CSV table of C-alpha atoms and ligand atoms in Angstrom, one decimal:
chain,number,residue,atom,x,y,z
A,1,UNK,CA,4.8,-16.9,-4.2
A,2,UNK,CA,3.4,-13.9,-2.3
A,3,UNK,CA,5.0,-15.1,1.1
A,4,UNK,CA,8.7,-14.8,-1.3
A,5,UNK,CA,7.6,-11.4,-2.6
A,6,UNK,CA,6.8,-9.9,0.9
A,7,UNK,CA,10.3,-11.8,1.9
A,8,UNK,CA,11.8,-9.4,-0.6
A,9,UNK,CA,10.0,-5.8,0.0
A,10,UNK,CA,10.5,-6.4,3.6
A,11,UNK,CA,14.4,-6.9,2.7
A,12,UNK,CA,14.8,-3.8,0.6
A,13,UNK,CA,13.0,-1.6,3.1
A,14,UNK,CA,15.8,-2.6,5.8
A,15,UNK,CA,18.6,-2.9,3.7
A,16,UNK,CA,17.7,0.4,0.9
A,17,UNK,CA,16.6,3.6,2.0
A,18,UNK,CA,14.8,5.2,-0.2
A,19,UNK,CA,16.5,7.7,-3.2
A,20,UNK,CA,14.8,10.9,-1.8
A,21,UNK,CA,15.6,10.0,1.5
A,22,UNK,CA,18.8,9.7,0.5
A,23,UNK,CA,19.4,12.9,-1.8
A,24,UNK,CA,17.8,14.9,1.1
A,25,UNK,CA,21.2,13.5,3.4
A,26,UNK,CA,23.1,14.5,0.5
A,27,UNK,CA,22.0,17.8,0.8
A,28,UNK,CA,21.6,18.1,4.3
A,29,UNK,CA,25.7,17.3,4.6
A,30,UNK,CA,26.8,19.6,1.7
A,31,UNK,CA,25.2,22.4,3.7
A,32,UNK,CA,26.6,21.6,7.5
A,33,UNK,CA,30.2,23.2,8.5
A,34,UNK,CA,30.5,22.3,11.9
A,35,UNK,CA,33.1,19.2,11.8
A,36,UNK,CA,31.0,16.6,14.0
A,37,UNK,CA,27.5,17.0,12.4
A,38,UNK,CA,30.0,16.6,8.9
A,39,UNK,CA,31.4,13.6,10.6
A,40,UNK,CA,27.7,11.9,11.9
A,41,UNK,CA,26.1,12.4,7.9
A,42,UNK,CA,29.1,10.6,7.2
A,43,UNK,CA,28.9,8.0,8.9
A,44,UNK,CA,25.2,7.7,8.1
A,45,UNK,CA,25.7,8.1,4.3
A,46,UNK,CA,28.1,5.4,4.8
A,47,UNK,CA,26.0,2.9,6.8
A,48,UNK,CA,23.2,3.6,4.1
A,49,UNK,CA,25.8,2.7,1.4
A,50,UNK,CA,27.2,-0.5,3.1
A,51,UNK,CA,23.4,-1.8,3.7
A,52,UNK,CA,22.6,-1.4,0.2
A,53,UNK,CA,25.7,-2.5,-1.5
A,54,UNK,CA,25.8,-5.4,0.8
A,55,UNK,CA,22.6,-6.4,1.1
A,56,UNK,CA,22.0,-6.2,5.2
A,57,UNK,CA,20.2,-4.0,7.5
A,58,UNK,CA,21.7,0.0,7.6
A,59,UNK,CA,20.3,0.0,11.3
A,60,UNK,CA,20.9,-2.9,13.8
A,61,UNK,CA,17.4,-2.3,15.2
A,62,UNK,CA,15.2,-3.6,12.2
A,63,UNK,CA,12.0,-2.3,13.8
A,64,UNK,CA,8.2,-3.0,14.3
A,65,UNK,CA,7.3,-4.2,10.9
A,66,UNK,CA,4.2,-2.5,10.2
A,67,UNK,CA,2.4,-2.9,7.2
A,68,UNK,CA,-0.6,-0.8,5.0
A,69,UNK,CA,-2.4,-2.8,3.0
A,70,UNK,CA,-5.2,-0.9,0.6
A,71,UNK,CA,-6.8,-4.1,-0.6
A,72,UNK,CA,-8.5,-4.5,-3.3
A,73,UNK,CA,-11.9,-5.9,-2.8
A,74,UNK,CA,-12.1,-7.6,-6.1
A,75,UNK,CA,-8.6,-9.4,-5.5
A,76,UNK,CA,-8.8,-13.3,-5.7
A,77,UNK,CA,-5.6,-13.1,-3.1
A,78,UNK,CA,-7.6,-11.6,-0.4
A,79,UNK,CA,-8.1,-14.1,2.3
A,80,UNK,CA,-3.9,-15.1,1.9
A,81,UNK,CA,-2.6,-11.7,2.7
A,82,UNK,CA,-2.7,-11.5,6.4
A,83,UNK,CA,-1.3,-14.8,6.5
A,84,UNK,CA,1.5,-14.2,4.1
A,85,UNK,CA,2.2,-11.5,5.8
A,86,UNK,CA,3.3,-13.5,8.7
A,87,UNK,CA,4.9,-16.0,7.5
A,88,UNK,CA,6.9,-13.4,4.9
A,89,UNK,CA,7.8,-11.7,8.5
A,90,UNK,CA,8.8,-14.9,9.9
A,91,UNK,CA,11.0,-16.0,7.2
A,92,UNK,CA,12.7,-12.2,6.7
A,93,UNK,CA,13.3,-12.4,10.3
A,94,UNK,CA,15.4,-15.7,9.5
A,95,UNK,CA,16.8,-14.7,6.1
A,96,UNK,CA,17.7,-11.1,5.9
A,97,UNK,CA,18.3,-11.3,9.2
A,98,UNK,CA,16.1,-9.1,11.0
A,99,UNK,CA,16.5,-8.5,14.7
A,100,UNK,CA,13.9,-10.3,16.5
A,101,UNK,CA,12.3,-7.3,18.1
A,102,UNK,CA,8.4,-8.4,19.7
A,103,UNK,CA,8.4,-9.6,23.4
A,104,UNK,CA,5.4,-10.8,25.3
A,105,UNK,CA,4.0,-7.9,27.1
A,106,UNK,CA,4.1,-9.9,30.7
A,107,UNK,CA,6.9,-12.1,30.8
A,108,UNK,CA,9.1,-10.1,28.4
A,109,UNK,CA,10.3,-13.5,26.3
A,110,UNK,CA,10.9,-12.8,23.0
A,111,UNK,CA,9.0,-14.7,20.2
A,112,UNK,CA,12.0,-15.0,18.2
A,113,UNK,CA,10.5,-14.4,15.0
A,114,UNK,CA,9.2,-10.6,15.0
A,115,UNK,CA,5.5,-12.4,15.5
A,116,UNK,CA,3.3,-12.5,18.2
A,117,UNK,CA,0.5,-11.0,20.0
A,118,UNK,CA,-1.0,-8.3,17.4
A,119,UNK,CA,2.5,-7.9,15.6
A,120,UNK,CA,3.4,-7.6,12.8
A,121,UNK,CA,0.9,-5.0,12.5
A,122,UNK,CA,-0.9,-4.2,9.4
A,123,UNK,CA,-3.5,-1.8,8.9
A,124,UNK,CA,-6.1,-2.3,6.3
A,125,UNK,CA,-8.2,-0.4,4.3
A,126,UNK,CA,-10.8,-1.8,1.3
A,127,UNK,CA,-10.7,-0.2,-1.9
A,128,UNK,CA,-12.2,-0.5,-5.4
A,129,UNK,CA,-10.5,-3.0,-8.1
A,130,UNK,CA,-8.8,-6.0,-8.0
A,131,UNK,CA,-5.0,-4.7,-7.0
A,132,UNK,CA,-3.8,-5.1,-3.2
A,133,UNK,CA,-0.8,-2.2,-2.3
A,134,UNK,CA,0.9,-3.1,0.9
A,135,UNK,CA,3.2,-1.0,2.1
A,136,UNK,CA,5.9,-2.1,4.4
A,137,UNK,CA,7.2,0.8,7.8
A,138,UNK,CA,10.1,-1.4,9.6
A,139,UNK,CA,10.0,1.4,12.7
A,140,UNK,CA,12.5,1.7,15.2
A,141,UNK,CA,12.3,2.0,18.9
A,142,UNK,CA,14.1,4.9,19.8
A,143,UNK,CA,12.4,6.7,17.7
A,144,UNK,CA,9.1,5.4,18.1
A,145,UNK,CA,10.1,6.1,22.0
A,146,UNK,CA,8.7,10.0,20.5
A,147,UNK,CA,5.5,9.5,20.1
A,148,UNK,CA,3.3,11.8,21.3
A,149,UNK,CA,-0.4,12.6,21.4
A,150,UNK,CA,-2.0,15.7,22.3
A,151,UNK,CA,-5.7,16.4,22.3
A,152,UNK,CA,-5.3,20.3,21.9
A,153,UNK,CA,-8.3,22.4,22.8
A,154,UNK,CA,-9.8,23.7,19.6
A,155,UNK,CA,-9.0,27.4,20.9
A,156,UNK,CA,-5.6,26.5,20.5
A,157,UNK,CA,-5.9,25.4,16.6
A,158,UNK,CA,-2.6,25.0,14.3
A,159,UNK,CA,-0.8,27.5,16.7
A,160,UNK,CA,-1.0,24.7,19.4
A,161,UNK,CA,0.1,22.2,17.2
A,162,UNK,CA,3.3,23.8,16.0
A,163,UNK,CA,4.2,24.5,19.9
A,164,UNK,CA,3.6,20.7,20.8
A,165,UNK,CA,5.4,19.6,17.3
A,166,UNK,CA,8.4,21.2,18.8
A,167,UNK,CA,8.3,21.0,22.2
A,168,UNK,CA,8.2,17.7,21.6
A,169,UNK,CA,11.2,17.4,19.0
A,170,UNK,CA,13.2,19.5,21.5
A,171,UNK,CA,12.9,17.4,24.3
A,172,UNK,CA,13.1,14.4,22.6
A,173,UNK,CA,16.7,15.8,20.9
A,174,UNK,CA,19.1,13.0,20.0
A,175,UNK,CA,17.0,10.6,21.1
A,176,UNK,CA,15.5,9.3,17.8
A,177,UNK,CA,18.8,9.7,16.0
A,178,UNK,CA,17.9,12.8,13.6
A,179,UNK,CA,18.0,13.8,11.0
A,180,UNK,CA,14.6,12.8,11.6
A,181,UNK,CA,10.9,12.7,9.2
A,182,UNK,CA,8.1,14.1,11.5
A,183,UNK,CA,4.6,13.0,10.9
A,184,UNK,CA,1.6,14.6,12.2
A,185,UNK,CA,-1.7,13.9,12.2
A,186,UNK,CA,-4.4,16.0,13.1
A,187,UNK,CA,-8.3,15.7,13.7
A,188,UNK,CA,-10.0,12.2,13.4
A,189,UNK,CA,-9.5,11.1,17.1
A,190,UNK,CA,-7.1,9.9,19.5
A,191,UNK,CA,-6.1,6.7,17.4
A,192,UNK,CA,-7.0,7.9,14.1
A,193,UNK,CA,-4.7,11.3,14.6
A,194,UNK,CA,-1.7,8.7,15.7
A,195,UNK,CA,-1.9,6.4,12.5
A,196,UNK,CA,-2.7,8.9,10.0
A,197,UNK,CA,0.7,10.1,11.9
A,198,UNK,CA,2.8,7.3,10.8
A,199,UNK,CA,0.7,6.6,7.4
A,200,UNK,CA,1.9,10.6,6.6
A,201,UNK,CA,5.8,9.0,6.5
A,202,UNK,CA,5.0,6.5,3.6
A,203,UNK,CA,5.5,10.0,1.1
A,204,UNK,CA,8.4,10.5,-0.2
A,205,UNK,CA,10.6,13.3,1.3
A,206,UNK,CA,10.1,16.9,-0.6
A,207,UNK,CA,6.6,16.1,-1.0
A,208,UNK,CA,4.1,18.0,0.4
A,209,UNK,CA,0.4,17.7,1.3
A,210,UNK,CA,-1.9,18.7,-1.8
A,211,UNK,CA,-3.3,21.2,-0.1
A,212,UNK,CA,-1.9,24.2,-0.2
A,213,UNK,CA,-2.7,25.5,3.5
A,214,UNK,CA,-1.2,21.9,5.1
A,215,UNK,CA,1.7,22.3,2.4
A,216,UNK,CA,2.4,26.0,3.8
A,217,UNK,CA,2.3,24.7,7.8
A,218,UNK,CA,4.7,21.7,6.9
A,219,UNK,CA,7.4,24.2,5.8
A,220,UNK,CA,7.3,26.8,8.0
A,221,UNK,CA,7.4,23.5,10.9
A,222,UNK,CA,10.4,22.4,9.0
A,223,UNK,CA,12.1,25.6,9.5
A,224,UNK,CA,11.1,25.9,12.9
A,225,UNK,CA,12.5,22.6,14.0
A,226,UNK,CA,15.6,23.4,12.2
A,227,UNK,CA,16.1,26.0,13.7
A,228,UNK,CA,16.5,24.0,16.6
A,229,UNK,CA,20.2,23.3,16.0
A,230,UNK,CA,20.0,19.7,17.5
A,231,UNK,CA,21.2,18.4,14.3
A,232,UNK,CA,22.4,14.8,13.1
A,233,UNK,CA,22.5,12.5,15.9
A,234,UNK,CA,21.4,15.4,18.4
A,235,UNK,CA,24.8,16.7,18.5
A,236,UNK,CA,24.2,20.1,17.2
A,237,UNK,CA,23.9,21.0,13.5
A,238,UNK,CA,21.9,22.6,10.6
A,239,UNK,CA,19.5,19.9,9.8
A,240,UNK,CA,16.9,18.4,12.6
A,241,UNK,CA,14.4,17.2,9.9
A,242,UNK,CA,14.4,16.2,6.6
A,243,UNK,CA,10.5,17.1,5.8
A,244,UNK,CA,7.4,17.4,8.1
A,245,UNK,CA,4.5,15.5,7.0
A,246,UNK,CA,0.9,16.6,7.7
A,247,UNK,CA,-2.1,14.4,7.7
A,248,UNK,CA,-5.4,15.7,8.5
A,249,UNK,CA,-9.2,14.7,9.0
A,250,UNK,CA,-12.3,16.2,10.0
A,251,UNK,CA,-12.8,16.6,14.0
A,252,UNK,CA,-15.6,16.8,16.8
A,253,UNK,CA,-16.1,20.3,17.3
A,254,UNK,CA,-14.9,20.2,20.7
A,255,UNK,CA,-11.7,17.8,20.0
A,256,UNK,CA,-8.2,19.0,18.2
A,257,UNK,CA,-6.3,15.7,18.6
A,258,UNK,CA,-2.9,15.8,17.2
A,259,UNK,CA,-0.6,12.9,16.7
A,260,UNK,CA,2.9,12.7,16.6
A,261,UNK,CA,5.2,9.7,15.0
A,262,UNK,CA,8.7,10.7,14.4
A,263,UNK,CA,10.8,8.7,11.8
A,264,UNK,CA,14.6,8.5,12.3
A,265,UNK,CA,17.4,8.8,9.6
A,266,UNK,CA,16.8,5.2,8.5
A,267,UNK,CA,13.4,6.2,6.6
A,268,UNK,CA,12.5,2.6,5.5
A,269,UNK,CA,9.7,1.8,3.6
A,270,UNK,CA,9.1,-0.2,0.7
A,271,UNK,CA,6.2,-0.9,-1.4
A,272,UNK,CA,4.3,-4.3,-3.3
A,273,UNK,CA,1.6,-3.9,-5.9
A,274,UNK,CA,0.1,-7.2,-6.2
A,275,UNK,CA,-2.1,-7.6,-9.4
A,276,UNK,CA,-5.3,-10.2,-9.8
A,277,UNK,CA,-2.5,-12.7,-12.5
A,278,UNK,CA,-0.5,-13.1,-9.3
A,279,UNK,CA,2.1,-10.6,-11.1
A,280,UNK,CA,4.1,-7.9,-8.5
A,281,UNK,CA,5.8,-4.6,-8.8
A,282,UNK,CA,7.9,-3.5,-6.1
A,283,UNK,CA,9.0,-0.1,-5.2
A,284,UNK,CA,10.1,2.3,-2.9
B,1,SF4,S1,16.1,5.2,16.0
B,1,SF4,FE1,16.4,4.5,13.9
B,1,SF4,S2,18.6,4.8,13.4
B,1,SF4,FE2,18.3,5.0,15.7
B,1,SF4,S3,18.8,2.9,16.4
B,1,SF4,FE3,16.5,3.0,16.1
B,1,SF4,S4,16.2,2.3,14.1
B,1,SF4,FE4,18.4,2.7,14.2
């Protein structure tokens, strides 16, 4: 029963992007003159309409499937998730299809079944109550390809962080197929600035950080990287990004780590409340 509702979240988050993901691209096209970034949102808006109407992945590359679970620690279902989890990957993998996409780190055979060695990957954290969210990030390689981490001197603050943010999207261009969703993630540490990096692209596009002062820097980033002119599919054009996403933590004193994860036009995600009767609510 879980293993067939994980089946199905993983399948909407390859085959539906998201409504605000979506509007934004709407948007994004009415704005753009220039005839080839016209054509490339077209082609996207169309791919996006073909997965959904027919059920199959909008991107060939289904992705790393990555999930977030905040479990609840009263949930009778707590010792089945990790397990369902795999099995619900290995039977998506099968089913939907989804491109087998995890190789063995030495010999480079693929495991056939988007399992293996530390994959899928799922990130937990324990919460109060009996309800278990997980949260399903099918990422693509060329865009993951942008990562980046930079552990900024704290003399260099937020001013350093918008120069690597863009430096970074600059060089990386058309690389991880923009329009892209940028997440950032600063203080914490090394690791923790990276996942609170991709964690910041489970929000929904237009919505900001809570707090006002992140809120402010995730705009004015978003205007900066526009200004770019890389545009859709890197081939010059008004739009770059759809949103910049800020997470933050407290830091060492001496540390400013800053992570980078940068989402390509197939935002996928997809959501799974499960509650303590065994009932499920899915969203995205
Ligand atoms: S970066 Fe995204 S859109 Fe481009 S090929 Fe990879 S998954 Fe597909």
């Amino acid at each position: 029963m879980l293993v067939d509702a994980i089946v199905e979240v993983v399948r909407l988050a390859v085959t539906t992007i998201p409504e605000d993901t979506v509007e934004a691209l709407r948007r994004a096209y009415k704005m753009e003159e220039d005839k080839i970034a016209r054509f490339n949102f077209e082609n996207i808006l169309r791919a996006i309409e073909i997965g959904k109407g027919k059920s199959i992945p909008v991107c060939q590359d289904t992705g790393t499937m990555t999930f977030f679970v905040k479990a609840g620690v009263e949930s009778p279902f707590l010792g089945e998730i990790e397990g369902a989890i795999v099995e619900a990957v290995r039977r998506a993998t099968r089913e939907v299809p989804l491109r087998p996409n995890a190789v063995d780190i030495l010999s480079g055979k693929n495991s056939g079944d988007n399992t293996g060695n530390g994959v899928p990957i799922i990130h937990w954290e324990l919460v109060d109550g009996d309800e278990v969210e997980i949260a399903v990030l099918p990422k693509g390689g060329g865009s993951e390809n942008c990562s980046a981490l930079a552990m900024l001197t704290p003399g260099e603050g937020w001013e350093g962080v918008r120069r690597f943010v863009v430096e970074q999207v600059k060089a990386c261009g058309g690389k991880p197929c923009p329009p892209v969703i940028i997440g950032v993630g600063v203080g914490g540490g090394a690791d923790y600035s990276l996942k609170l990096a991709k964690k910041a692209l489970l929000r929904k596009v237009g919505e900001r950080n809570p707090d006002e002062r992140i809120a402010k820097i995730e705009g004015e980033l978003l205007g900066e990287i526009n200004a770019l002119g890389i545009g859709p599919m890197g081939m010059g054009g008004k739009t770059t990004a759809l949103d910049v996403k800020i997470e933050v933590a407290h830091r060492h004193p001496a540390s400013f780590p800053v992570g980078l994860i940068i989402q390509c036009w197939a935002n996928r995600r997809a959501f799974l409340r499960l509650k303590p009767n065994g009932g499920v609510e899915v969203w995205q």
